[in-house]
Tab-separated table of C-alpha atoms and ligand atoms in Angstrom:
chain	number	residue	atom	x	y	z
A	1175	UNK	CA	-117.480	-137.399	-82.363
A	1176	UNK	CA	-120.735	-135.763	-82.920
A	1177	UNK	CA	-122.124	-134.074	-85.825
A	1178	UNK	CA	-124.522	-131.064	-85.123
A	1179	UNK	CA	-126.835	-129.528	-87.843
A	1180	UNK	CA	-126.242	-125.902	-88.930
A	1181	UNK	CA	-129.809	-125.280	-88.618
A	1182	UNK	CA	-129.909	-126.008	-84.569
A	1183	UNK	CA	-133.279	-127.238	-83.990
A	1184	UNK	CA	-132.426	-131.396	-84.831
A	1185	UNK	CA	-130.268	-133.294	-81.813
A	1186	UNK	CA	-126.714	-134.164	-82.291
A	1187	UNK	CA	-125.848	-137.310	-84.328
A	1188	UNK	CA	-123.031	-140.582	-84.485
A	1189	UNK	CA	-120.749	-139.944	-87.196
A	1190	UNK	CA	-122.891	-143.354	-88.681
A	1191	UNK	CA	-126.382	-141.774	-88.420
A	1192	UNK	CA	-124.991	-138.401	-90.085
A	1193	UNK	CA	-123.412	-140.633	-93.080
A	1194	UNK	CA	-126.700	-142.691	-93.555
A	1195	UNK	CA	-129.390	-139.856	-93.268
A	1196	UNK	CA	-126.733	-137.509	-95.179
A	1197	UNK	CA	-129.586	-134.458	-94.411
A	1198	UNK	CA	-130.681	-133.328	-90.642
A	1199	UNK	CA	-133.989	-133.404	-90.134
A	1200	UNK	CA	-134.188	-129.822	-89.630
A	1201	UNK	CA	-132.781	-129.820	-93.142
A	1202	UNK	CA	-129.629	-128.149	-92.419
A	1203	UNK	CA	-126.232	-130.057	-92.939
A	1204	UNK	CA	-124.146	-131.571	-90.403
A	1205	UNK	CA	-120.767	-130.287	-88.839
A	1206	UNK	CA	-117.884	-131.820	-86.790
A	1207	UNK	CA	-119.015	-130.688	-83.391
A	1208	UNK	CA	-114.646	-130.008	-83.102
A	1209	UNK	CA	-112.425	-129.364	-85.476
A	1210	UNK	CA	-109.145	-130.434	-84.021
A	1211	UNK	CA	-105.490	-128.795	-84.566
A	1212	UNK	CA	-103.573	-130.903	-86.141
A	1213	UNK	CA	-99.586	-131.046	-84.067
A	1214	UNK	CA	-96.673	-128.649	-85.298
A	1215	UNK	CA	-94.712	-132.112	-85.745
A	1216	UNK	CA	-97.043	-133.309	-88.150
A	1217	UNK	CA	-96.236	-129.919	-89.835
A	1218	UNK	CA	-92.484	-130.078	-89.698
A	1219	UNK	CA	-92.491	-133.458	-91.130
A	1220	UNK	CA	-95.027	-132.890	-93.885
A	1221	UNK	CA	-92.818	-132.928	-97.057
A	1222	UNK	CA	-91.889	-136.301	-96.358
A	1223	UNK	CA	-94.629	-138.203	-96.362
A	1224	UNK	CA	-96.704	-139.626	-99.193
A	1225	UNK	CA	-100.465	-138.633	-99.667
A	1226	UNK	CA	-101.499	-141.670	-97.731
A	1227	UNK	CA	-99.676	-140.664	-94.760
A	1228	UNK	CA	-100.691	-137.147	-94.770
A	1229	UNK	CA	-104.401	-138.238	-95.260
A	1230	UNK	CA	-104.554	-140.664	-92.468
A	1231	UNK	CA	-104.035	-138.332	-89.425
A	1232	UNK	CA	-106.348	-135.603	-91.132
A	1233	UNK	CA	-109.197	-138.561	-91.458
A	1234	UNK	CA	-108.474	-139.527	-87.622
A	1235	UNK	CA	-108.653	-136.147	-86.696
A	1236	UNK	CA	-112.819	-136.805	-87.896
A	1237	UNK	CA	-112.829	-140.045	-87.377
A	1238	UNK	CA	-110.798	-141.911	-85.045
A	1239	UNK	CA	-113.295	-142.005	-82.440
A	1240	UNK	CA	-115.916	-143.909	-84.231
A	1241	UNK	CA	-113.796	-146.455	-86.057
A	1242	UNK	CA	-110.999	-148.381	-85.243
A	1243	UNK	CA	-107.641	-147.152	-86.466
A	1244	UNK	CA	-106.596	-150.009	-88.391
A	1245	UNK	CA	-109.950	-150.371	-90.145
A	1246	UNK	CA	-110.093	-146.737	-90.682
A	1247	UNK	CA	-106.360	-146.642	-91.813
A	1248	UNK	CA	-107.281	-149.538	-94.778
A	1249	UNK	CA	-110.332	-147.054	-95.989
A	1250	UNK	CA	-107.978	-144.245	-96.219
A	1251	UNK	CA	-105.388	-146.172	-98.052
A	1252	UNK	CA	-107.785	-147.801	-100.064
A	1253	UNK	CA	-109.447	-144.480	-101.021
A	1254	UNK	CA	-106.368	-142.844	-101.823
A	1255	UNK	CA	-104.782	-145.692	-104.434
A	1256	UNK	CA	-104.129	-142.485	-106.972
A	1257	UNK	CA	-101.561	-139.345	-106.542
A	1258	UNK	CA	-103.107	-135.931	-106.864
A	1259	UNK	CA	-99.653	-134.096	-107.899
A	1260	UNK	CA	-98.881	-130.157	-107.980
A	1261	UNK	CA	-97.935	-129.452	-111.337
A	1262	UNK	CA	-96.038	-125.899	-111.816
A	1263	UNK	CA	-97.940	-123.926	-114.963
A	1264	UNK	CA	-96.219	-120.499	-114.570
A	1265	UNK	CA	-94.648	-118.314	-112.330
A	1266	UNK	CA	-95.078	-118.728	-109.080
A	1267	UNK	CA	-98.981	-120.702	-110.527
A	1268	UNK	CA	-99.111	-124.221	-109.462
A	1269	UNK	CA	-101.844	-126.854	-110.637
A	1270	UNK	CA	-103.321	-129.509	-107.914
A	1271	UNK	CA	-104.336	-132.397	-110.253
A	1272	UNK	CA	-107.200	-133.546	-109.171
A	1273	UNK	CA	-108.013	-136.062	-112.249
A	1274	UNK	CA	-105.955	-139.115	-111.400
A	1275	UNK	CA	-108.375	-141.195	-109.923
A	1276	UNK	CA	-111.082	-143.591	-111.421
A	1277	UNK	CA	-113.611	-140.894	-113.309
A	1278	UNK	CA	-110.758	-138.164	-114.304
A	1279	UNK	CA	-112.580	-135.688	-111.504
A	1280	UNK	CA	-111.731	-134.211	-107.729
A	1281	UNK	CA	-115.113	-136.084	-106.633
A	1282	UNK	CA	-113.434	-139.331	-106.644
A	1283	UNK	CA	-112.208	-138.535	-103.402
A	1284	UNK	CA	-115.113	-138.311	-101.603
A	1285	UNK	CA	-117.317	-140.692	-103.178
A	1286	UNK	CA	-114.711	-143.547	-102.677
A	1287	UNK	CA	-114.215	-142.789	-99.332
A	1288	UNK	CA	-117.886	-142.916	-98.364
A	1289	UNK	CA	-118.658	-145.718	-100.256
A	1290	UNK	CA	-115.820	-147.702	-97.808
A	1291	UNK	CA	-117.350	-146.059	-94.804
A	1292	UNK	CA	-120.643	-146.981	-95.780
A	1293	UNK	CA	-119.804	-150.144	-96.556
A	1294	UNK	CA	-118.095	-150.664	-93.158
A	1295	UNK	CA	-121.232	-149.544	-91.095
A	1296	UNK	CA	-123.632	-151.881	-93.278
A	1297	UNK	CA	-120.851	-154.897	-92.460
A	1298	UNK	CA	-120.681	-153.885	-88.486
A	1299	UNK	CA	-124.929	-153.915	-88.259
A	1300	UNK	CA	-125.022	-157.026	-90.496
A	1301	UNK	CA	-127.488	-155.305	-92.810
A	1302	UNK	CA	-127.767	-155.964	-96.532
A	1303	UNK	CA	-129.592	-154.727	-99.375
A	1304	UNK	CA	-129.133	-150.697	-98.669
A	1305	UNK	CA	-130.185	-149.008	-101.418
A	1306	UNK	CA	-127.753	-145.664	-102.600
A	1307	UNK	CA	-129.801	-143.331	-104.871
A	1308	UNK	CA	-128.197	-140.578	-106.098
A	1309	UNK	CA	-129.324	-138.307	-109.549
A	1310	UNK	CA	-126.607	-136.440	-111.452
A	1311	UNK	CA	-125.816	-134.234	-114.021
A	1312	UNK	CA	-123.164	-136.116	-115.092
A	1313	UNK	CA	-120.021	-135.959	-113.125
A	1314	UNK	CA	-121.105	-137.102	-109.540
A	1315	UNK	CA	-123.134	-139.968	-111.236
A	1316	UNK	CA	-120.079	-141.623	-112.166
A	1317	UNK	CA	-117.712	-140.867	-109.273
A	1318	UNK	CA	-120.135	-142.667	-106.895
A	1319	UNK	CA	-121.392	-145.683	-109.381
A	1320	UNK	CA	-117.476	-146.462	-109.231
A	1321	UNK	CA	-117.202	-145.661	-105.417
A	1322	UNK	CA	-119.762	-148.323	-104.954
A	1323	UNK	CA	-118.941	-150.417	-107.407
A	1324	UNK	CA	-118.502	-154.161	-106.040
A	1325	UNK	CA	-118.865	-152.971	-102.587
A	1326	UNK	CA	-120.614	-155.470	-100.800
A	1327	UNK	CA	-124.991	-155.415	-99.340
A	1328	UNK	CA	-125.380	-152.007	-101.572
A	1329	UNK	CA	-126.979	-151.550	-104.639
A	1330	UNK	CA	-126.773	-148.093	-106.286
A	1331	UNK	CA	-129.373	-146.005	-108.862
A	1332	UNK	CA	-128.056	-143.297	-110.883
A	1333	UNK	CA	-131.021	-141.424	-112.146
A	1334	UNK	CA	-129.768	-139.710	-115.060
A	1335	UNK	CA	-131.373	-137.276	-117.739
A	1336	UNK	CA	-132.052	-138.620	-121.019
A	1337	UNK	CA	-129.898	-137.259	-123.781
A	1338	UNK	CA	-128.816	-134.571	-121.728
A	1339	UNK	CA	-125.126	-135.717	-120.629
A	1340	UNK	CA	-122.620	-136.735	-122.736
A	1341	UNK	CA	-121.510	-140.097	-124.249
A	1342	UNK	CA	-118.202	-140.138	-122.191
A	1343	UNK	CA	-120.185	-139.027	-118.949
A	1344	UNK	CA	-122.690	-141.909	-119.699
A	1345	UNK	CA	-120.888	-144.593	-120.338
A	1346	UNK	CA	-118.893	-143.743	-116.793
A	1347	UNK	CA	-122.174	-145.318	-114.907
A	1348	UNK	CA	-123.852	-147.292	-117.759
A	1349	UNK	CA	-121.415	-150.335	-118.342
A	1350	UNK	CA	-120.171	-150.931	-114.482
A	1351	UNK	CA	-122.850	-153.619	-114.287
A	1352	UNK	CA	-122.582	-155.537	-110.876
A	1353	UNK	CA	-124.445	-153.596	-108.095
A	1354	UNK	CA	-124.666	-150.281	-110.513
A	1355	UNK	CA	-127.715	-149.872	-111.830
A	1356	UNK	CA	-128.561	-146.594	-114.244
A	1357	UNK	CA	-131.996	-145.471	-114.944
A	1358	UNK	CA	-132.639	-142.917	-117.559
A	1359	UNK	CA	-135.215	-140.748	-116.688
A	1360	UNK	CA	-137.623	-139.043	-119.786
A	1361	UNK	CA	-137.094	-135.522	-118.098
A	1362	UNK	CA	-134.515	-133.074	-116.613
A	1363	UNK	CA	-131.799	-133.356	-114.081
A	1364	UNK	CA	-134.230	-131.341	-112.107
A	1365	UNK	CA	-136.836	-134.079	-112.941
A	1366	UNK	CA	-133.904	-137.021	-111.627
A	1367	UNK	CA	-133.774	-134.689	-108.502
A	1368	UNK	CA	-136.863	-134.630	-107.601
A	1369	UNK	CA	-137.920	-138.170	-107.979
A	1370	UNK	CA	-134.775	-139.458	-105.442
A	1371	UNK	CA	-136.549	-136.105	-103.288
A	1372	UNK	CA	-139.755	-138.364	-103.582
A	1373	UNK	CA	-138.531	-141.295	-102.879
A	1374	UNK	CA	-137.131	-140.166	-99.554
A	1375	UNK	CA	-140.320	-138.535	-98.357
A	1376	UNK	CA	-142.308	-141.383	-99.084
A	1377	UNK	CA	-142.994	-143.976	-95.943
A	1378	UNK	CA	-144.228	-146.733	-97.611
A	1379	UNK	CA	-140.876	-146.857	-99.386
A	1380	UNK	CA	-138.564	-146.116	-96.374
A	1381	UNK	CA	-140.586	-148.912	-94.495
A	1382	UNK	CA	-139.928	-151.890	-97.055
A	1383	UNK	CA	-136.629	-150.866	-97.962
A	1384	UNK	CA	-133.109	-149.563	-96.723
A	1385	UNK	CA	-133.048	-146.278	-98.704
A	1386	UNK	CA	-129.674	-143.773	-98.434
A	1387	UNK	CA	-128.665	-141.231	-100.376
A	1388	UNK	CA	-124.964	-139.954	-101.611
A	1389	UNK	CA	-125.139	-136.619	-101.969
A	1390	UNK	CA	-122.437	-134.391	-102.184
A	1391	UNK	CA	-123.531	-132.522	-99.089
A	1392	UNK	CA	-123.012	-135.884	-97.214
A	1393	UNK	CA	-120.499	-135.585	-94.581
A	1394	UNK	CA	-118.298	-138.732	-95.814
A	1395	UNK	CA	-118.142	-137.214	-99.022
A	1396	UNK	CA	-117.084	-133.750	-98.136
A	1397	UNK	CA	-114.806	-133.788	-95.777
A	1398	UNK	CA	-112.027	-136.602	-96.881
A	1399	UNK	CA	-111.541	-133.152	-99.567
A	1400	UNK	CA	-109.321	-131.834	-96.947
A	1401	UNK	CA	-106.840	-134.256	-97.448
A	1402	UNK	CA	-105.214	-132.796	-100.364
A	1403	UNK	CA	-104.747	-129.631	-99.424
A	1404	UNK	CA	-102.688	-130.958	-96.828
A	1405	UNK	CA	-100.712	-132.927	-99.484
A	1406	UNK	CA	-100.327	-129.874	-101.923
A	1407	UNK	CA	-99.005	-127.894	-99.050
A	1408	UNK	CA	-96.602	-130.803	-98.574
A	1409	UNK	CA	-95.498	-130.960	-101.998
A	1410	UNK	CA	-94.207	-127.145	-102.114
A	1411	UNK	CA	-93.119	-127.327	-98.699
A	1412	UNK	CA	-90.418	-130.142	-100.156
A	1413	UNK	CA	-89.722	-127.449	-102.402
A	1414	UNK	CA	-89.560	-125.083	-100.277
A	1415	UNK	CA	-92.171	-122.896	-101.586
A	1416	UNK	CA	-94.995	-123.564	-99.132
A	1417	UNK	CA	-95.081	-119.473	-97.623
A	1418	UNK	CA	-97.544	-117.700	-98.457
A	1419	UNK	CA	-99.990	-120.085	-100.526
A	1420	UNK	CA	-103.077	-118.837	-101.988
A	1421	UNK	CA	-105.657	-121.653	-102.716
A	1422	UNK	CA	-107.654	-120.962	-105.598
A	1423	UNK	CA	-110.908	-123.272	-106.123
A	1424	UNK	CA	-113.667	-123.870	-108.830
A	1425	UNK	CA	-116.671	-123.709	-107.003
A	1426	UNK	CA	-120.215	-124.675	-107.517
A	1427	UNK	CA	-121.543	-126.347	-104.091
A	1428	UNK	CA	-118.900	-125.450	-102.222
A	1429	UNK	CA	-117.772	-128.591	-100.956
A	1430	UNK	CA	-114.557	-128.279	-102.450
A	1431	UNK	CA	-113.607	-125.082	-100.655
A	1432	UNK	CA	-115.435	-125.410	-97.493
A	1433	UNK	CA	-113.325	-128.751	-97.067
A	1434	UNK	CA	-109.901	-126.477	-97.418
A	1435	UNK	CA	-111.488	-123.973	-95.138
A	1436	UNK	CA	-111.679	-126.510	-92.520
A	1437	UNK	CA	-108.368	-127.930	-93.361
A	1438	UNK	CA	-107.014	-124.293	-92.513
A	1439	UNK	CA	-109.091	-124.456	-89.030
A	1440	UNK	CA	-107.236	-127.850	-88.120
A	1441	UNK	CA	-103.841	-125.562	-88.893
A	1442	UNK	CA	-102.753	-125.955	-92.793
A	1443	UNK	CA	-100.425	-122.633	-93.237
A	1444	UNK	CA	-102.304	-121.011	-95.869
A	1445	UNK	CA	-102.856	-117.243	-96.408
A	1446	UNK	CA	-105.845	-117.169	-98.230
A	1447	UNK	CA	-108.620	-119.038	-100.238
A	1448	UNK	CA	-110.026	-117.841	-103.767
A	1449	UNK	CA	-113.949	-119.291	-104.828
A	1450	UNK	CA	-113.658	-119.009	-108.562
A	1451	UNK	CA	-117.258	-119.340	-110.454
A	1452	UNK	CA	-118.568	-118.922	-113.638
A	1453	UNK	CA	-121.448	-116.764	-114.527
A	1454	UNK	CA	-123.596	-118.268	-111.470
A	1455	UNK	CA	-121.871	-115.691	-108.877
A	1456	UNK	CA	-124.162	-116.218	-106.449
A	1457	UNK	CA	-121.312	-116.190	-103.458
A	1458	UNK	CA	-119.135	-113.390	-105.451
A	1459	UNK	CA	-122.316	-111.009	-104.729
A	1460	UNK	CA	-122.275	-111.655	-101.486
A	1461	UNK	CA	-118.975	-111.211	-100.980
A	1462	UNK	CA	-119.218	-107.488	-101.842
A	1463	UNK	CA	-123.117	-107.011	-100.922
A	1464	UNK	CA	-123.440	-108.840	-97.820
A	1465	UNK	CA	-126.721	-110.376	-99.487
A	1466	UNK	CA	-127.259	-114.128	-100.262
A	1467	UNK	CA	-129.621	-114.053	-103.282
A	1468	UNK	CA	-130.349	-117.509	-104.552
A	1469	UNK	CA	-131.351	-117.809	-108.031
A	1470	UNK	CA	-131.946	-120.403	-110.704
A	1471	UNK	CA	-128.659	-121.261	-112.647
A	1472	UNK	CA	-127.639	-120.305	-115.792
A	1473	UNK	CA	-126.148	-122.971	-117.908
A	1474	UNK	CA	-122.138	-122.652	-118.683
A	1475	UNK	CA	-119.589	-124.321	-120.715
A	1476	UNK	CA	-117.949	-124.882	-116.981
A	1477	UNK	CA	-121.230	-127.260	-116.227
A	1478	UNK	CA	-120.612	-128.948	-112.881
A	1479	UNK	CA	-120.622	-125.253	-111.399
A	1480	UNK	CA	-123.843	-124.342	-112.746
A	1481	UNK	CA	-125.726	-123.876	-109.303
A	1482	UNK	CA	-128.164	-120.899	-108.298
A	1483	UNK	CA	-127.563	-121.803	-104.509
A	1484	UNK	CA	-124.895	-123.354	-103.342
A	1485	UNK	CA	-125.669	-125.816	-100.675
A	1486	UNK	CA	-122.287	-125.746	-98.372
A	1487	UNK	CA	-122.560	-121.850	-98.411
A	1488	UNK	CA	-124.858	-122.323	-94.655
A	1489	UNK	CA	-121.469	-124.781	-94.035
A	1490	UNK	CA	-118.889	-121.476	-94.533
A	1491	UNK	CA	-121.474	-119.164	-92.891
A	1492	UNK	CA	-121.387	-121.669	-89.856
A	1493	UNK	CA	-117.511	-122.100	-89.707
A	1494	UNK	CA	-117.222	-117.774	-89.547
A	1495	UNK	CA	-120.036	-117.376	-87.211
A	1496	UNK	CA	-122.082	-115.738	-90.159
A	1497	UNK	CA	-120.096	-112.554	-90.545
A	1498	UNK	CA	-119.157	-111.508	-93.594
A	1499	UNK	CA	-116.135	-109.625	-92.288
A	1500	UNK	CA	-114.788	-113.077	-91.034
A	1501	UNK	CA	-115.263	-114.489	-94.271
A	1502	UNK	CA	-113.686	-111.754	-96.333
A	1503	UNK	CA	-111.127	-112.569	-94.298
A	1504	UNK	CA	-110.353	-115.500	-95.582
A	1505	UNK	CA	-112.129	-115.942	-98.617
A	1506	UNK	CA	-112.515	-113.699	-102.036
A	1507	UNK	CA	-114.491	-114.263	-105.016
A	1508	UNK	CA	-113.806	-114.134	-109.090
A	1509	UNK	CA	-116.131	-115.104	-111.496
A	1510	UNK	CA	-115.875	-115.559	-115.192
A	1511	UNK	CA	-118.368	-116.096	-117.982
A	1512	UNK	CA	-117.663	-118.569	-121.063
A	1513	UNK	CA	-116.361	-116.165	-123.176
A	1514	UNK	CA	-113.655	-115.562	-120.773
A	1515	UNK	CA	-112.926	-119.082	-119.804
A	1516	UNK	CA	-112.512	-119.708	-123.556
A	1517	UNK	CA	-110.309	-117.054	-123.887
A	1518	UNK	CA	-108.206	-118.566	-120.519
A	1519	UNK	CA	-107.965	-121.971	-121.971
A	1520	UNK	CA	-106.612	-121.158	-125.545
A	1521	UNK	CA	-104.460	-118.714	-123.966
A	1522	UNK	CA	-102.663	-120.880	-121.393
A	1523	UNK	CA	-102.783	-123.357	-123.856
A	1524	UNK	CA	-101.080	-121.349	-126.203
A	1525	UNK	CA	-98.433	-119.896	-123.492
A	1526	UNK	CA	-97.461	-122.482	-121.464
A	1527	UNK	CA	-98.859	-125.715	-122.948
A	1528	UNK	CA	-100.676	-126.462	-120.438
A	1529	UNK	CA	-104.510	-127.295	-121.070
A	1530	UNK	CA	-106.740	-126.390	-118.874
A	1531	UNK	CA	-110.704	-127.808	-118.390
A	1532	UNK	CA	-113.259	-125.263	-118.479
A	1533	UNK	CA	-113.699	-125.679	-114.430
A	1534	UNK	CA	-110.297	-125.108	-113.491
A	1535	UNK	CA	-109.490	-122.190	-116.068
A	1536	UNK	CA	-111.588	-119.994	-113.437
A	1537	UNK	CA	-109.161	-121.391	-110.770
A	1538	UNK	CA	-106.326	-120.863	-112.692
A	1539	UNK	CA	-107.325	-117.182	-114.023
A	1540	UNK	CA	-108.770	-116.044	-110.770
A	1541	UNK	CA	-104.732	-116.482	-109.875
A	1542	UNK	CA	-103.691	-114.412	-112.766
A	1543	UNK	CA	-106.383	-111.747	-111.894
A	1544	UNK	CA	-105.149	-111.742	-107.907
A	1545	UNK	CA	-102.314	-113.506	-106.806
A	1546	UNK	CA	-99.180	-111.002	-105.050
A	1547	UNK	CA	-95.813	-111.373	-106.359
A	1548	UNK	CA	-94.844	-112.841	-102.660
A	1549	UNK	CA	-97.475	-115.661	-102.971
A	1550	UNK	CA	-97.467	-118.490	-104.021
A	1551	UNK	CA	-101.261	-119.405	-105.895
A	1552	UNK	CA	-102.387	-123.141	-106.158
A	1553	UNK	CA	-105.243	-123.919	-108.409
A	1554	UNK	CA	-107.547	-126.900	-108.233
A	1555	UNK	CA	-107.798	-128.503	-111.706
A	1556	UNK	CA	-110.885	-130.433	-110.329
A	1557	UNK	CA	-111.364	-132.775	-113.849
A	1558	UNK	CA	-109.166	-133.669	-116.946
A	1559	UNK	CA	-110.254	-131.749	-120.061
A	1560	UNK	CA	-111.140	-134.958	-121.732
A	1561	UNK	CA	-114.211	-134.947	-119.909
A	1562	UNK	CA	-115.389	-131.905	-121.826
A	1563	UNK	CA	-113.645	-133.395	-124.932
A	1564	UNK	CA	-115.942	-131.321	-127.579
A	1565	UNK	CA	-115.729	-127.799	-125.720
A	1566	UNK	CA	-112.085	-127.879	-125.285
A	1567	UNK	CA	-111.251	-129.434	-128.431
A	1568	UNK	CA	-113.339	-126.509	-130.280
A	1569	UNK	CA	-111.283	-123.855	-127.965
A	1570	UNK	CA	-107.723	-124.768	-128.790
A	1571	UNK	CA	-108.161	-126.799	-132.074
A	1572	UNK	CA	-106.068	-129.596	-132.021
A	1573	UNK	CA	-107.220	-133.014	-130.825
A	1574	UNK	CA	-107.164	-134.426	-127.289
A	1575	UNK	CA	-105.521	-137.816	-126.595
A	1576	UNK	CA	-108.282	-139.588	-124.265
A	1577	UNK	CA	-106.944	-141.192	-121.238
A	1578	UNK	CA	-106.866	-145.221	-121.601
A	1579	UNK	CA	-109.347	-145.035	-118.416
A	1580	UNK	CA	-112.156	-142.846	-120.231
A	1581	UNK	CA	-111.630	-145.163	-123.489
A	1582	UNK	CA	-111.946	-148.256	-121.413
A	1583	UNK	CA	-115.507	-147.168	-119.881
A	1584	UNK	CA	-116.710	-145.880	-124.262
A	1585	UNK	CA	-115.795	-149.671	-124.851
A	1586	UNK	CA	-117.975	-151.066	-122.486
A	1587	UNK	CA	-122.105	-151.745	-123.291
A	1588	UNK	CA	-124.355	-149.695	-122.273
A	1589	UNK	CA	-127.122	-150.976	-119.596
A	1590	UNK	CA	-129.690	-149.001	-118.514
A	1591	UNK	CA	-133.237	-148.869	-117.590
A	1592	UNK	CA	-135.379	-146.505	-119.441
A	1593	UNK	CA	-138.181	-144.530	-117.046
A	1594	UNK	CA	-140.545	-141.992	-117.266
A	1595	UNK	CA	-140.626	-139.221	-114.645
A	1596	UNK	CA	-143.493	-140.336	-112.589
A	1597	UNK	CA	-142.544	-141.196	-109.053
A	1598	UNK	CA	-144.912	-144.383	-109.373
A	1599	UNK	CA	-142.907	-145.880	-111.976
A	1600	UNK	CA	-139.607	-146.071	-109.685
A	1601	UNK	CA	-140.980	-146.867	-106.671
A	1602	UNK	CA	-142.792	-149.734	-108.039
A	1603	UNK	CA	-139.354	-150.832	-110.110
A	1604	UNK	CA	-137.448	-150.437	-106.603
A	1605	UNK	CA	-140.191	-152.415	-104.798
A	1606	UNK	CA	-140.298	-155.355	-107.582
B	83	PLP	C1	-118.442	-130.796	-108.783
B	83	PLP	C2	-117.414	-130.060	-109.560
B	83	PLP	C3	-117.011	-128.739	-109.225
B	83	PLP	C4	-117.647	-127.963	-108.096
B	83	PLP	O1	-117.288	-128.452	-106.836
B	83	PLP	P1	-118.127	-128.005	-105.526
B	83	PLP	O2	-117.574	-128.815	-104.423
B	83	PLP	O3	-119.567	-128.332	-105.849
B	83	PLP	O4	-117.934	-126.549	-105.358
B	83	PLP	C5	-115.981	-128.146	-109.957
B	83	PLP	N1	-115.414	-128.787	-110.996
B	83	PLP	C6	-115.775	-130.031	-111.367
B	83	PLP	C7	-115.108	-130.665	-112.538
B	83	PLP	C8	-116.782	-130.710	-110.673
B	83	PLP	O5	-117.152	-131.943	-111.058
């Protein structure tokens, strides 16, 4: 299949050239040039079928012209080695647990899946030594250092902020060792951004070496998401509770979402999607203004949503032929600022014992705030709350058992390489 940019003025791409270049030229992001309906027996026989199942004809659906089925069968099953169960909370409020995998977050998903793919295309060309940069904030650092890790001919740089995430989001990426290398930039995440920017612009650099990037705007990454919305639906459908279901998801880039909007387009029964955010409500404005205002973010206690301008919102305008009306259709905004999240974790907490993280407390309340009595609402709980272990702690007061995975990583040493935030200095370290 071919991926097209939703910017129109760069030529159609192989599924292979869209995953390595991860950006058009033209800068906008690629698309499926088809998004194919899944059959109504696929459908009928949902509920029985494990997550593996259920994820392999969604990923041929994308895929299964450019790799061969078995092959593409082992990355899905490989991939998908974790559950991501619905958990009921309340009512007729259901929790998709998206914290099961390696690094306790939804992004997991797509980062091991692309790091297979990747892998695969590097094995097929017989090229070695490809480079994966990638800078992070914290979360997406450590899903794709343990995508990658061991995975053969790539090395991968996190370029990570100095002091600025914390100890358990460090030591995710700091103590992998093998092909994982972190370097800790003297700056900003803006600072980590804009030196992997550099680094791609720069010829002498993309001459000597094999440079990619994993970004979360990168095909591979974003659209394996779809599978568990197919696999939620499943799991209520069992129940028989699969009418009506309201999807309800923390958003920041909207990857997430746009990956369950697509899953809809390839025929997943649902009735509606919800794009919960915290104070940056960017896509909430335009929702009820028609106007797409960028601005800088503003820093929340719900971090991995702190973005000023989403980058998959030119994906959603592409998939509704840019009107709004189309959109609304489908898709209505919430937004909530800390004090309120706060207020939504003790409270749940408190109610039903379940704890929320600050991320999907927006998902969760933006069901309380909207959901009909004749729907059913499914939240994404996109990370364990040990993740944000001090926040959450210092919102319900009582402590928080950490997961034996998150202890394991705190136990290992850290190794890291210590940089300033001149370009000069990394492209002569990724030159020596
Ligand atoms: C990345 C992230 C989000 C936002 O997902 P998008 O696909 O960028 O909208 C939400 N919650 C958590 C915990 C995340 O890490």
């Amino acid at each position: 299949m071919k991926y097209y940019s939703t910017n129109g003025e760069a030529p159609d791409v192989t599924l292979q050239e869209a995953v390595v270049k991860g950006l058009a030229p033209d800068k906008g992001l690629f698309m499926p040039e088809t998004i194919k309906l899944l059959s109504a027996s696929f459908f009928e026989n949902i509920g029985s079928l494990s997550f593996q199942e259920i994820a392999y004809p969604v990923a041929d659906a994308f895929f299964g012209d450019d790799i061969e089925k078995d092959t593409l069968k082992g990355i899905v099953y490989d991939t998908l080695d974790f559950d991501t169960p619905v958990v009921h909370v309340t009512d007729n409020i259901y929790s998709l647990e998206l914290f099961h995998g390696p690094t306790l977050a939804f992004k997991d998903v797509g980062a091991r899946f692309m790091a297979r793919l990747l892998g695969y295309f590097i094995r097929r060309q017989g090229q070695k030594d490809v480079k994966v940069l990638v800078a992070t904030s914290g979360d997406t650092g450590s899903a794709v250092a343990n995508g990658f890790l061991g995975v053969e001919g790539i090395r991968v740089y996190v370029l990570y902020p100095k002091g600025k995430v914390s100890r358990i989001q460090e030591s995710q990426f700091t103590t992998l060792g093998q092909n994982i290398t972190a370097i800790e930039v003297d700056g900003t995440f803006d600072d980590c951004q804009a030196l992997v920017k550099a680094a791609f612009l720069d010829k002498e650099l993309n001459s000597r070496l094999n440079l990619t990037s994993a970004n979360s705007i990168n095909v591979a990454r974003f659209l394996p998401q779809a599978f568990y919305y197919f696999y939620a639906y499943a799991q209520l459908a069992k129940q028989g509770k699969a009418d009506n279901i309201v999807f309800s998801v923390p958003s920041g880039n909207f990857g997430n979402i746009t990956a369950g909007l697509i899953a809809k387009r390839m025929g997943l029964p649902v009735r509606r999607f919800i794009a919960a955010n915290n104070s940056n409500d960017i896509f909430y404005e335009y929702l009820q203004t028609g106007e797409y205002s960028p601005r800088p973010s503003v820093q929340t206690i719900a971090n991995a949503m702190d973005v000023g301008d989403p980058s998959n919102f030119v994906r959603i305008l592409d998939l509704y032929g840019k009107s709004l009306n189309e959109i609304k259709k489908d898709i209505s905004g919430e937004w909530y600022n800390d004090e309120s999240i706060k207020n939504t974790v003790k409270k749940t907490y408190a109610e039903t014992g379940y704890l929320l993280d600050p991320h999907g407390a927006c998902g969760y309340q933006a069901l309380k705030d909207n959901l009909k009595p004749n729907e059913t609402g499914i939240f994404l709980e996109t990370a364990h709350p040990a993740k944000f272990l001090e926040a959450v702690e210092g919102i319900v007061n009582v402590k928080i058992p950490v997961p034996e995975k998150l202890q394991e990583f705190m136990k290992g040493e850290k190794q890291s390489i210590s940089m300033g935030k001149d370009f000069d200095g990394l492209k002569e370290y990724l030159l020596s």
